[in-house]
Coordinates of C-alpha atoms in Angstrom, one line a residue:
M25 CA 0.0 0.0 0.0
C26 CA 1.4 3.4 0.9
G27 CA 5.1 4.0 0.1
I28 CA 7.8 5.7 2.2
I29 CA 11.1 7.0 1.1
G30 CA 13.7 8.8 3.2
Y31 CA 17.2 10.1 2.5
V32 CA 20.1 11.7 4.3
G33 CA 23.1 12.5 2.0
T34 CA 26.6 13.6 2.4
D35 CA 28.2 16.6 0.6
R36 CA 29.1 14.1 -2.2
G37 CA 25.6 12.6 -2.3
D38 CA 22.7 13.2 -4.6
D39 CA 20.3 16.0 -4.1
A40 CA 17.4 14.9 -1.8
I41 CA 14.7 16.0 -4.2
E42 CA 16.1 13.8 -6.9
V43 CA 16.3 10.8 -4.6
L44 CA 12.9 11.3 -3.1
L45 CA 11.1 11.7 -6.5
D46 CA 12.9 8.8 -8.0
G47 CA 12.1 6.7 -4.9
L48 CA 8.4 7.6 -5.1
S49 CA 8.3 6.7 -8.8
Q50 CA 9.7 3.3 -7.9
L51 CA 7.0 2.8 -5.3
E52 CA 4.0 3.7 -7.6
Y53 CA 3.3 0.0 -8.1
R54 CA 2.2 -0.3 -4.5
G55 CA -1.0 1.7 -5.3
Y56 CA -1.6 5.3 -4.2
D57 CA -3.9 8.3 -4.6
S58 CA -1.7 11.2 -3.5
A59 CA 2.0 12.0 -3.0
G60 CA 4.2 14.4 -1.1
I61 CA 7.7 15.2 0.1
A62 CA 9.3 17.2 2.9
L63 CA 12.7 18.7 2.6
A64 CA 14.5 19.7 5.8
D65 CA 17.5 21.8 4.9
G66 CA 17.1 25.3 6.3
G67 CA 13.5 24.8 7.5
I68 CA 10.9 22.2 6.6
A69 CA 9.4 22.6 3.1
V70 CA 6.4 20.4 2.5
H71 CA 4.9 19.8 -1.0
K72 CA 2.0 17.4 -1.6
R73 CA -0.7 16.8 -4.1
E74 CA -3.7 14.6 -4.7
G75 CA -3.4 12.4 -7.7
E76 CA -0.5 10.9 -9.5
L77 CA 3.2 11.7 -8.8
S78 CA 3.2 13.9 -12.0
A79 CA 0.8 16.3 -10.3
L80 CA 3.3 16.7 -7.4
E81 CA 6.3 17.0 -9.8
S82 CA 4.5 19.8 -11.8
T83 CA 4.5 22.0 -8.7
L84 CA 8.3 21.6 -8.0
S85 CA 11.3 23.4 -9.3
P86 CA 14.2 21.0 -8.7
E87 CA 16.7 23.9 -9.2
R88 CA 15.3 25.6 -6.1
F89 CA 16.3 22.6 -4.0
D90 CA 19.8 22.1 -5.4
G91 CA 22.1 21.0 -2.6
D92 CA 19.3 20.0 -0.2
S93 CA 20.4 16.7 1.3
I94 CA 17.7 15.5 3.7
G95 CA 14.0 14.6 3.2
I96 CA 11.2 12.2 3.3
G97 CA 8.5 11.3 0.8
H98 CA 5.3 9.4 0.7
T99 CA 2.7 7.9 -1.7
R100 CA -0.7 7.5 0.1
W101 CA -3.4 4.9 -0.3
S102 CA -6.4 6.3 1.5
T103 CA -7.8 4.8 4.7
H104 CA -8.7 7.8 6.9
G105 CA -10.2 10.5 4.8
P106 CA -10.6 10.7 1.0
P107 CA -7.8 11.6 -1.4
S108 CA -7.0 15.3 -1.1
D109 CA -4.1 17.7 -0.8
A110 CA -4.8 18.2 2.9
N111 CA -4.9 14.4 3.6
A112 CA -1.7 13.7 1.6
H113 CA 1.5 13.1 3.6
P114 CA 3.8 14.5 5.0
H115 CA 2.0 16.0 7.9
T116 CA 3.5 18.6 10.3
D117 CA 2.8 20.2 13.6
A118 CA 1.3 23.7 13.7
E119 CA 4.8 25.4 13.8
E120 CA 6.3 23.1 11.2
R121 CA 9.1 21.9 13.4
V122 CA 8.6 18.3 12.5
A123 CA 7.2 16.5 9.4
V124 CA 6.0 12.9 9.4
V125 CA 5.1 10.2 6.9
H126 CA 3.3 7.0 8.0
N127 CA 2.2 3.6 6.6
G128 CA -0.3 1.5 8.4
I129 CA -3.2 2.3 10.8
I130 CA -3.1 4.0 14.2
E131 CA -5.9 2.3 15.9
N132 CA -6.2 4.7 18.9
Y133 CA -5.8 7.8 16.8
Q134 CA -9.3 9.1 17.6
S135 CA -8.8 9.2 21.4
I136 CA -5.4 10.9 20.8
R137 CA -7.0 13.4 18.4
D138 CA -9.8 14.2 20.9
E139 CA -7.2 14.8 23.6
L140 CA -5.1 17.0 21.4
A141 CA -8.1 19.0 20.1
A142 CA -9.2 19.6 23.7
A143 CA -5.7 21.0 24.4
G144 CA -6.2 23.5 21.5
V145 CA -4.6 21.7 18.6
A146 CA -6.2 22.5 15.2
F147 CA -6.1 19.7 12.7
R148 CA -5.8 20.3 9.0
S149 CA -6.6 16.7 7.8
E150 CA -8.9 13.8 8.4
T151 CA -6.0 11.3 8.7
D152 CA -4.9 9.2 11.6
T153 CA -1.3 10.2 10.8
E154 CA -1.6 13.8 11.8
V155 CA -1.8 13.1 15.5
V156 CA 1.9 12.0 15.3
P157 CA 3.6 15.3 14.5
H158 CA 1.3 17.1 17.1
L159 CA 2.3 14.5 19.7
I160 CA 6.0 15.0 18.9
A161 CA 5.5 18.8 19.1
G162 CA 3.9 18.5 22.5
F163 CA 6.9 16.5 23.9
L164 CA 9.3 19.1 22.3
D165 CA 7.4 21.8 24.3
E166 CA 8.1 19.8 27.4
G167 CA 11.8 20.1 26.8
L168 CA 12.6 16.7 25.3
D169 CA 15.2 16.5 22.5
H170 CA 14.2 15.4 19.0
E171 CA 14.8 11.7 19.5
A172 CA 13.3 11.5 22.9
A173 CA 10.2 13.4 21.7
F174 CA 9.9 11.0 18.7
R175 CA 10.1 7.9 21.0
A176 CA 7.7 9.4 23.5
A177 CA 5.1 10.0 20.7
I178 CA 5.6 6.4 19.4
D179 CA 4.9 5.0 22.9
R180 CA 1.4 6.5 22.7
L181 CA 0.5 4.7 19.5
E182 CA -1.4 1.5 19.0
G183 CA -1.7 -0.3 15.7
S184 CA 0.5 -1.0 12.7
Y185 CA 2.9 1.6 11.5
A186 CA 6.1 2.5 9.7
I187 CA 6.9 6.1 10.5
A188 CA 9.7 8.4 9.4
A189 CA 10.2 12.0 10.7
V190 CA 12.5 15.0 10.0
F191 CA 13.0 18.0 12.2
D192 CA 13.8 21.6 11.4
G193 CA 17.4 22.3 12.1
T194 CA 18.8 18.7 12.0
E195 CA 20.4 16.4 9.4
T196 CA 18.7 13.4 10.8
V197 CA 15.8 11.1 9.8
Y198 CA 14.2 9.2 12.6
A199 CA 12.1 6.0 11.9
V200 CA 10.3 3.2 13.6
R201 CA 8.5 0.0 12.5
N202 CA 5.7 -2.0 13.9
E203 CA 3.9 -4.5 11.8
S204 CA 4.5 -2.5 8.6
P205 CA 7.5 -3.0 6.4
L206 CA 10.6 -0.7 6.6
V207 CA 14.0 -1.3 5.1
L208 CA 17.2 0.7 5.4
G209 CA 19.7 1.3 2.7
V210 CA 23.4 1.6 3.5
G211 CA 25.1 3.9 1.0
D212 CA 28.6 5.3 0.5
D213 CA 27.4 8.9 0.1
G214 CA 24.2 8.7 2.2
H215 CA 21.7 6.5 3.8
F216 CA 18.1 5.6 2.8
L217 CA 14.9 4.1 4.2
A218 CA 11.9 2.9 2.4
S219 CA 8.9 0.6 2.4
D220 CA 10.5 -1.6 -0.2
V221 CA 13.9 -2.0 -1.7
P222 CA 13.1 -0.8 -5.3
A223 CA 12.8 2.7 -3.9
F224 CA 16.6 3.0 -3.5
I225 CA 18.1 0.0 -5.3
E226 CA 19.6 2.4 -7.9
Y227 CA 21.8 3.9 -5.2
T228 CA 22.7 0.9 -3.0
D229 CA 22.2 -2.9 -2.8
R230 CA 23.1 -3.1 0.9
V231 CA 20.1 -3.3 3.2
I232 CA 19.0 -3.7 6.8
Y233 CA 15.5 -5.0 7.5
L234 CA 14.0 -3.5 10.6
D235 CA 12.1 -5.8 13.0
D236 CA 9.0 -4.7 14.9
G237 CA 9.7 -2.3 17.7
Q238 CA 13.1 -1.2 16.3
F239 CA 14.0 2.4 15.7
A240 CA 16.5 3.9 13.2
R241 CA 18.5 7.1 13.2
L242 CA 20.0 8.2 9.9
T243 CA 22.6 10.9 9.5
P244 CA 25.1 11.6 6.8
A245 CA 27.8 9.9 8.9
E246 CA 26.0 6.9 10.4
L247 CA 23.0 4.6 10.5
V248 CA 22.1 3.5 14.0
V249 CA 19.4 0.9 14.9
T250 CA 18.1 0.7 18.5
D251 CA 15.5 -1.3 20.3
G252 CA 12.5 0.1 22.2
D253 CA 14.6 0.9 25.2
G254 CA 17.2 2.8 23.2
R255 CA 19.9 0.1 23.3
E256 CA 22.0 0.1 20.2
L257 CA 21.8 -3.0 18.1
E258 CA 24.1 -4.6 15.5
P259 CA 21.8 -5.5 12.6
S260 CA 23.0 -7.7 9.8
I261 CA 23.5 -6.0 6.4
E262 CA 22.2 -8.1 3.5
T263 CA 23.1 -7.6 -0.2
I264 CA 20.3 -7.6 -2.7
S265 CA 21.0 -10.0 -5.5
W266 CA 19.0 -8.4 -8.3
D267 CA 20.0 -5.6 -10.6
P268 CA 18.1 -2.2 -10.7
D269 CA 17.2 -3.0 -14.4
D270 CA 15.2 -6.0 -13.1
A271 CA 12.6 -3.5 -11.8
G272 CA 12.3 -1.6 -15.1
K273 CA 9.9 -2.2 -18.0
S274 CA 12.7 -3.3 -20.4
G275 CA 10.8 -1.8 -23.4
Y276 CA 7.4 -3.2 -22.6
D277 CA 4.4 -1.0 -22.4
H278 CA 3.4 -2.4 -19.1
Y279 CA 5.1 -4.2 -16.2
M280 CA 2.3 -6.8 -16.3
R281 CA 3.2 -7.8 -19.9
K282 CA 6.9 -7.9 -19.0
E283 CA 6.2 -10.1 -16.0
I284 CA 3.9 -12.5 -17.9
N285 CA 6.8 -12.9 -20.3
E286 CA 9.3 -13.4 -17.5
Q287 CA 7.6 -16.5 -16.3
P288 CA 9.8 -19.1 -18.0
A289 CA 12.9 -17.4 -16.5
A290 CA 11.2 -17.1 -13.1
L291 CA 10.3 -20.7 -13.0
R292 CA 13.8 -21.9 -14.0
E293 CA 15.1 -19.9 -11.1
C294 CA 12.5 -21.4 -8.8
F295 CA 13.5 -24.9 -9.9
R296 CA 17.3 -24.2 -9.8
G297 CA 19.1 -26.7 -7.6
R298 CA 15.9 -28.3 -6.4
L299 CA 15.1 -30.9 -9.2
D300 CA 17.1 -34.0 -9.7
E301 CA 15.9 -35.8 -12.8
L302 CA 18.3 -38.7 -12.5
S303 CA 17.0 -39.8 -9.1
G304 CA 13.5 -38.4 -9.5
R305 CA 13.9 -36.6 -6.3
I306 CA 12.8 -33.0 -5.4
D307 CA 15.3 -31.6 -2.9
V308 CA 14.3 -28.6 -0.9
P309 CA 16.9 -28.1 1.8
E310 CA 15.0 -25.3 3.4
L311 CA 12.5 -28.0 4.6
D312 CA 14.9 -30.6 5.8
E313 CA 14.3 -29.8 9.4
L314 CA 10.5 -29.6 9.1
G315 CA 9.9 -32.9 10.7
P316 CA 6.9 -35.3 10.1
V317 CA 4.0 -33.7 8.4
E318 CA 0.5 -34.9 9.5
T319 CA -1.7 -32.0 8.5
V320 CA -1.1 -28.7 6.8
T321 CA -3.1 -25.5 7.0
F322 CA -2.4 -22.8 4.4
V323 CA -3.3 -19.2 5.0
A324 CA -3.2 -16.6 2.3
C325 CA -5.1 -13.8 0.5
G326 CA -6.0 -13.0 -3.1
T327 CA -3.8 -14.6 -5.7
S328 CA -1.8 -16.3 -3.0
Y329 CA -5.0 -17.9 -1.7
H330 CA -5.6 -19.5 -5.1
A331 CA -2.1 -20.9 -5.1
A332 CA -2.7 -22.2 -1.6
M333 CA -5.9 -24.0 -2.8
F334 CA -3.7 -25.6 -5.4
G335 CA -1.2 -26.6 -2.8
A336 CA -3.8 -28.0 -0.5
R337 CA -5.2 -30.3 -3.2
L338 CA -1.7 -31.5 -4.0
L339 CA -1.2 -32.6 -0.4
R340 CA -4.6 -34.2 -0.1
E341 CA -4.0 -36.3 -3.2
Q342 CA -0.8 -37.6 -1.6
G343 CA -2.7 -38.6 1.6
I344 CA -2.0 -35.6 3.8
P345 CA -5.0 -33.7 5.2
A346 CA -4.6 -30.1 4.0
H347 CA -6.9 -27.0 3.8
A348 CA -6.5 -23.5 2.5
F349 CA -8.0 -20.6 4.5
L350 CA -8.4 -17.0 3.7
A351 CA -6.1 -15.4 6.1
S352 CA -8.6 -12.7 7.0
E353 CA -11.0 -15.4 8.1
F354 CA -8.4 -17.5 9.9
G355 CA -8.5 -17.8 13.7
A356 CA -7.5 -20.5 16.3
D357 CA -11.2 -20.4 17.4
V358 CA -12.2 -21.5 13.9
V359 CA -9.3 -23.7 12.9
P360 CA -7.8 -26.0 15.6
I361 CA -4.1 -25.2 15.8
D362 CA -1.6 -26.6 18.3
S363 CA 2.0 -27.7 18.6
T364 CA 1.4 -30.6 16.1
S365 CA 0.1 -28.3 13.4
I366 CA 2.0 -27.0 10.4
V367 CA 0.8 -23.6 9.1
V368 CA 2.1 -22.3 5.8
G369 CA 1.7 -18.6 5.0
V370 CA 1.7 -18.0 1.3
T371 CA 2.5 -14.3 0.6
Q372 CA 4.3 -12.7 -2.4
S373 CA 5.5 -9.7 -0.4
G374 CA 5.9 -11.4 2.9
E375 CA 4.2 -8.4 4.5
T376 CA 0.5 -9.0 3.8
A377 CA -1.2 -7.9 7.0
D378 CA -3.9 -10.5 7.2
T379 CA -1.5 -13.3 6.4
M380 CA 1.0 -12.0 9.0
R381 CA -1.7 -11.8 11.6
A382 CA -2.6 -15.5 10.9
I383 CA 1.1 -16.5 11.1
R384 CA 1.6 -14.7 14.4
E385 CA -1.5 -16.4 15.8
A386 CA -0.2 -19.8 14.7
N387 CA 3.2 -19.0 16.3
R388 CA 1.4 -18.1 19.6
A389 CA -0.4 -21.4 19.4
G390 CA 2.9 -23.3 19.2
A391 CA 2.4 -24.4 15.6
T392 CA 5.4 -25.0 13.2
T393 CA 5.2 -22.1 10.7
V394 CA 6.5 -22.0 7.1
A395 CA 6.6 -18.9 4.8
L396 CA 6.3 -19.4 1.1
T397 CA 7.3 -15.9 -0.2
N398 CA 9.2 -14.0 -2.8
V399 CA 10.9 -11.4 -0.7
V400 CA 14.1 -12.2 1.2
G401 CA 14.2 -10.6 4.6
S402 CA 10.4 -9.9 4.7
S403 CA 8.4 -10.2 7.9
A404 CA 7.1 -13.6 6.9
A405 CA 10.6 -14.9 6.2
R406 CA 11.8 -13.6 9.6
E407 CA 8.9 -14.6 11.8
T408 CA 8.4 -18.2 10.6
D409 CA 10.3 -21.4 11.5
H410 CA 11.1 -22.2 7.9
V411 CA 11.0 -20.2 4.6
L412 CA 10.7 -21.4 1.1
Y413 CA 11.5 -18.7 -1.4
I414 CA 9.8 -18.7 -4.8
R415 CA 12.7 -16.7 -6.4
A416 CA 10.4 -14.9 -8.9
G417 CA 12.4 -11.6 -8.8
P418 CA 10.8 -8.2 -8.5
E419 CA 7.2 -8.0 -9.5
I420 CA 6.0 -4.4 -10.0
S421 CA 2.5 -4.7 -11.5
V422 CA -0.2 -4.8 -8.9
A423 CA -1.8 -7.8 -10.7
A424 CA 0.3 -10.8 -9.7
T425 CA 1.4 -13.0 -12.7
K426 CA 4.8 -14.6 -12.5
T427 CA 4.6 -14.9 -8.7
F428 CA 1.4 -17.0 -9.0
A429 CA 3.2 -19.4 -11.4
S430 CA 6.2 -19.5 -9.1
Q431 CA 4.0 -20.2 -6.1
Q432 CA 2.3 -23.1 -7.9
A433 CA 5.7 -24.5 -8.8
A434 CA 7.1 -24.0 -5.3
L435 CA 4.0 -25.6 -3.7
T436 CA 4.4 -28.6 -6.1
M437 CA 8.0 -29.0 -4.8
F438 CA 6.8 -28.5 -1.2
A439 CA 4.3 -31.3 -1.5
A440 CA 6.8 -33.6 -3.1
A441 CA 9.5 -32.8 -0.5
V442 CA 7.3 -33.3 2.6
T443 CA 5.9 -36.6 1.4
D444 CA 9.4 -37.7 0.1
R445 CA 7.8 -38.4 -3.2
R446 CA 10.2 -39.6 -5.9
S447 CA 9.0 -39.3 -9.5
R448 CA 11.2 -38.9 -12.6
D449 CA 8.0 -38.2 -14.5
L450 CA 7.1 -35.3 -12.2
V451 CA 10.6 -33.8 -12.3
R452 CA 10.7 -34.1 -16.1
E453 CA 7.3 -32.4 -16.4
L454 CA 8.3 -29.6 -14.1
R455 CA 11.5 -29.0 -16.0
A456 CA 9.5 -28.7 -19.2
V457 CA 7.1 -26.1 -17.8
P458 CA 9.2 -23.0 -18.7
D459 CA 9.5 -24.1 -22.3
R460 CA 5.8 -24.9 -22.6
I461 CA 4.9 -21.5 -21.2
Q462 CA 7.3 -20.0 -23.7
S463 CA 5.5 -21.8 -26.5
I464 CA 2.2 -20.2 -25.3
L465 CA 3.8 -16.7 -25.2
D466 CA 5.0 -17.2 -28.7
T467 CA 1.7 -18.5 -30.3
S468 CA -1.2 -17.4 -28.1
S469 CA -4.3 -16.0 -29.8
A470 CA -5.5 -14.4 -26.6
R471 CA -5.3 -10.9 -28.1
E472 CA -7.8 -11.9 -30.8
I473 CA -10.1 -13.4 -28.1
A474 CA -9.9 -10.2 -26.1
E475 CA -10.8 -8.1 -29.2
T476 CA -13.8 -10.4 -29.9
Y477 CA -15.3 -10.3 -26.4
R478 CA -14.3 -6.8 -25.3
G479 CA -17.4 -5.1 -23.8
S480 CA -19.1 -8.3 -22.8
G481 CA -21.6 -8.1 -20.0
A482 CA -19.6 -10.4 -17.8
Y483 CA -16.9 -13.1 -18.0
F484 CA -17.1 -16.5 -16.4
F485 CA -14.3 -19.0 -15.8
I486 CA -14.7 -22.6 -14.9
G487 CA -12.5 -25.5 -14.1
R488 CA -12.3 -28.7 -12.1
G489 CA -9.6 -30.2 -9.9
Y490 CA -6.3 -28.3 -10.2
H491 CA -8.1 -26.0 -12.7
Y492 CA -10.6 -24.7 -10.2
P493 CA -8.0 -22.4 -8.5
V494 CA -6.9 -21.4 -12.0
A495 CA -10.5 -20.4 -12.9
L496 CA -10.7 -18.3 -9.8
E497 CA -7.3 -16.7 -10.6
G498 CA -8.4 -16.0 -14.2
A499 CA -11.5 -14.2 -13.0
L500 CA -9.5 -12.2 -10.5
K501 CA -7.0 -11.1 -13.1
M502 CA -9.9 -10.0 -15.4
K503 CA -11.8 -8.0 -12.7
E504 CA -8.6 -6.5 -11.3
I505 CA -7.3 -4.8 -14.5
T506 CA -10.3 -4.5 -16.8
Y507 CA -12.9 -3.4 -14.1
E508 CA -15.4 -5.7 -15.8
H509 CA -17.5 -8.2 -13.9
A510 CA -15.8 -11.6 -13.8
E511 CA -16.4 -14.7 -11.7
G512 CA -14.7 -18.0 -11.3
F513 CA -16.5 -21.2 -10.4
A514 CA -15.9 -24.9 -9.9
A515 CA -17.4 -26.2 -13.2
G516 CA -19.8 -28.5 -11.5
E517 CA -21.3 -25.6 -9.5
L518 CA -22.7 -23.8 -12.6
K519 CA -26.0 -25.7 -12.5
H520 CA -26.4 -24.8 -8.8
G521 CA -27.1 -21.1 -9.4
P522 CA -24.6 -19.3 -11.6
L523 CA -26.2 -20.8 -14.7
A524 CA -29.0 -18.2 -14.3
L525 CA -26.4 -15.5 -15.2
V526 CA -25.2 -16.8 -18.5
S527 CA -26.3 -15.3 -21.8
E528 CA -25.1 -14.5 -25.2
E529 CA -23.2 -11.6 -23.6
T530 CA -21.3 -13.6 -21.0
P531 CA -18.5 -15.7 -22.5
V532 CA -17.4 -18.7 -20.5
F533 CA -13.7 -19.7 -20.3
A534 CA -13.5 -23.4 -19.7
V535 CA -10.2 -24.9 -18.6
A536 CA -10.1 -28.6 -19.5
T537 CA -6.9 -30.6 -20.1
G538 CA -6.2 -34.3 -20.4
D539 CA -8.9 -36.8 -21.3
G540 CA -9.8 -38.2 -17.9
P541 CA -13.1 -38.0 -15.9
L542 CA -12.6 -34.3 -14.9
A543 CA -12.2 -33.2 -18.5
E544 CA -15.3 -35.2 -19.5
K545 CA -17.4 -33.7 -16.8
T546 CA -16.2 -30.2 -17.8
I547 CA -17.3 -31.0 -21.3
G548 CA -20.8 -31.6 -19.9
N549 CA -20.7 -28.2 -18.2
V550 CA -19.7 -26.6 -21.5
K551 CA -22.6 -28.2 -23.2
E552 CA -24.9 -26.8 -20.5
V553 CA -23.9 -23.2 -21.4
E554 CA -23.6 -23.8 -25.1
A555 CA -27.3 -24.9 -25.1
R556 CA -28.2 -21.5 -23.8
G557 CA -26.4 -19.6 -26.5
T558 CA -23.4 -18.7 -24.4
P559 CA -20.1 -18.3 -26.2
V560 CA -17.4 -20.7 -25.0
V561 CA -13.6 -20.3 -25.0
A562 CA -11.8 -23.6 -24.3
V563 CA -8.4 -23.6 -22.7
T564 CA -7.2 -27.1 -23.7
D565 CA -4.4 -29.3 -24.8
G566 CA -6.7 -31.0 -27.3
R567 CA -6.7 -34.4 -25.6
S568 CA -10.5 -34.2 -25.0
D569 CA -13.3 -33.2 -27.2
V570 CA -14.0 -29.9 -25.4
G571 CA -12.8 -27.9 -28.4
R572 CA -15.6 -29.3 -30.5
Y573 CA -18.1 -27.5 -28.4
A574 CA -16.2 -24.2 -28.1
D575 CA -16.4 -21.1 -30.2
H576 CA -12.7 -20.5 -29.7
V577 CA -9.8 -22.5 -28.4
L578 CA -6.7 -21.3 -26.5
E579 CA -4.2 -24.1 -26.9
V580 CA -1.8 -25.3 -24.2
P581 CA 0.8 -28.0 -24.6
A582 CA -0.1 -31.5 -23.2
T583 CA 1.5 -32.3 -19.9
S584 CA 0.6 -33.7 -16.5
P585 CA -2.5 -32.6 -14.6
V586 CA -0.4 -30.7 -12.1
A587 CA 1.9 -28.9 -14.6
S588 CA -1.0 -28.2 -16.9
S589 CA -2.6 -25.8 -14.4
I590 CA 0.6 -23.8 -14.2
V591 CA 0.7 -23.6 -18.0
A592 CA -3.0 -23.0 -18.7
N593 CA -3.1 -20.0 -16.3
V594 CA -0.8 -18.1 -18.7
Q595 CA -3.5 -18.0 -21.4
L596 CA -6.0 -16.5 -19.0
Q597 CA -3.4 -13.9 -17.9
L598 CA -3.0 -12.9 -21.5
V599 CA -6.7 -12.7 -22.1
A600 CA -7.1 -10.3 -19.1
Y601 CA -4.1 -8.2 -20.2
W602 CA -5.2 -7.7 -23.8
T603 CA -8.8 -7.0 -22.7
A604 CA -7.6 -4.3 -20.3
N605 CA -5.4 -3.0 -23.1
E606 CA -8.3 -2.8 -25.5
L607 CA -10.3 -0.9 -22.9
G608 CA -7.5 1.5 -22.2
R609 CA -7.2 0.7 -18.5
P610 CA -4.2 1.6 -16.3
I611 CA -3.0 -2.0 -16.3
D612 CA -0.2 -1.8 -13.8
K613 CA -2.0 0.5 -11.3
P614 CA -5.7 -0.5 -11.2
R615 CA -7.9 1.8 -9.2
N616 CA -8.3 1.3 -5.5
L617 CA -5.8 -1.6 -5.3
A618 CA -2.4 -1.9 -3.8
K619 CA 0.4 -4.4 -4.4
S620 CA 1.4 -4.9 -0.8
V621 CA -1.7 -4.9 1.4
T622 CA -0.3 -3.9 4.8
V623 CA -3.5 -3.1 6.6
E624 CA -6.2 -5.6 7.8

């Protein structure tokens, strides 16, 4: 969601305005509706605007700020108060002695706001964040120094937050994290902080991930991390392994198209060192100490939940009871969890608030926890007993594509590893997946399908078995980036209600591969909608007769049932992309959505 960038440079460093604006542009993918910066050289200068970053940039004259070396910036995704100039961050106290940016939600802000208002404080926004600079100012008035006032204000807050502050007359940025991501960048000519590494990867690849309750003090000369009691810590510095160009568009019109096309490379990286075709063994060293697996509970949200459904079915078919739960609905009072339980949090960012809450609840119950995530050093990676990285690389578009395929692949390896399953056929099929996806990328007719059905009344997606989560994911992609109504169903459920919705204006995308019972039953469901004049698009490998009853066919290479769901999903991603492109939608930044959902 919201994005934070902060910078303190040396005399040799870049100008703060350049770093801040570049950082905010790299954080646009998170989703936002306003943006702002605060520069703190020779007084605090705040500039903020509703709308896209370009609206803020149009009000700035970079030459005016040449030589300024300290500042903070923010992209806001509205929670308290609608998008407006006044509600945009940064926020200051009445005398503009301190400026603050904040991600997360301050749960007790209303009682603090009432208290401050009774003391005569006049608020200029509807946000929960504005209480923070006024709290700090109050402690400054009591005689506390900048750091002490910052800490005292933080002590008053309840909820989730990543907060950064600058003060008039200092070359220091103060920051703190609690249940909202914050990472520090260690540079040669300055230091950085941000919600996510892409904000400053152009300047440094050395990072420190803050833990909950940790504070940071950034100056031109040093970067100091302390605990809640002020004791100095020695955090580990990690080196980010990907190049800044990895987060660029590389000539594509949209990040989403680039990331769809990156799936073969992402999957090869996911499989690297984990597949042994000679022995038929799938070796995942990260899980060696997991111990016996009796039952598995997956918790996830959105696209990751669809991957979790896929993973749960894999385990059930291998004799291990497994269930996928929406993390926002998960609770120990609903799902029995104890020390014998294994809970797997599936989260691309490793920071998803609902999933992190579920993981923490599982930890408190004594369960063994596993993170399946893309981001090294993320909260999920640090707070679980085991972590399995999907290795998909940076994903910038809000709509997840390559990370879903990599989650499916990683979950396939997870299921094989925990059951000690040996299968040369499975390993061979997984190794072939990247090439099979490439063949789809090279030959897909999805663009023509999108042109044919652009402007339909609704879009329905159906599948059975492993293709049921793929149908749900296909519908999610369509609704996310086209703003058109789309729904996914288990194919057999059409006749139990949804069939009332089909018409000549509601194309049905049916995923059916192989020639077994599930494909045959799906053909029956296709006939049900065909009889009602509904156009059908079959996603199929041609091994069944489903194509005979379809108006259009999206072909996929023949492979195993498990691998076919990874492959088939790519066709549905392309249909959603080209439909959104035809409709002129802002594909990478769909309205109201955020890449990393860090509030519950």
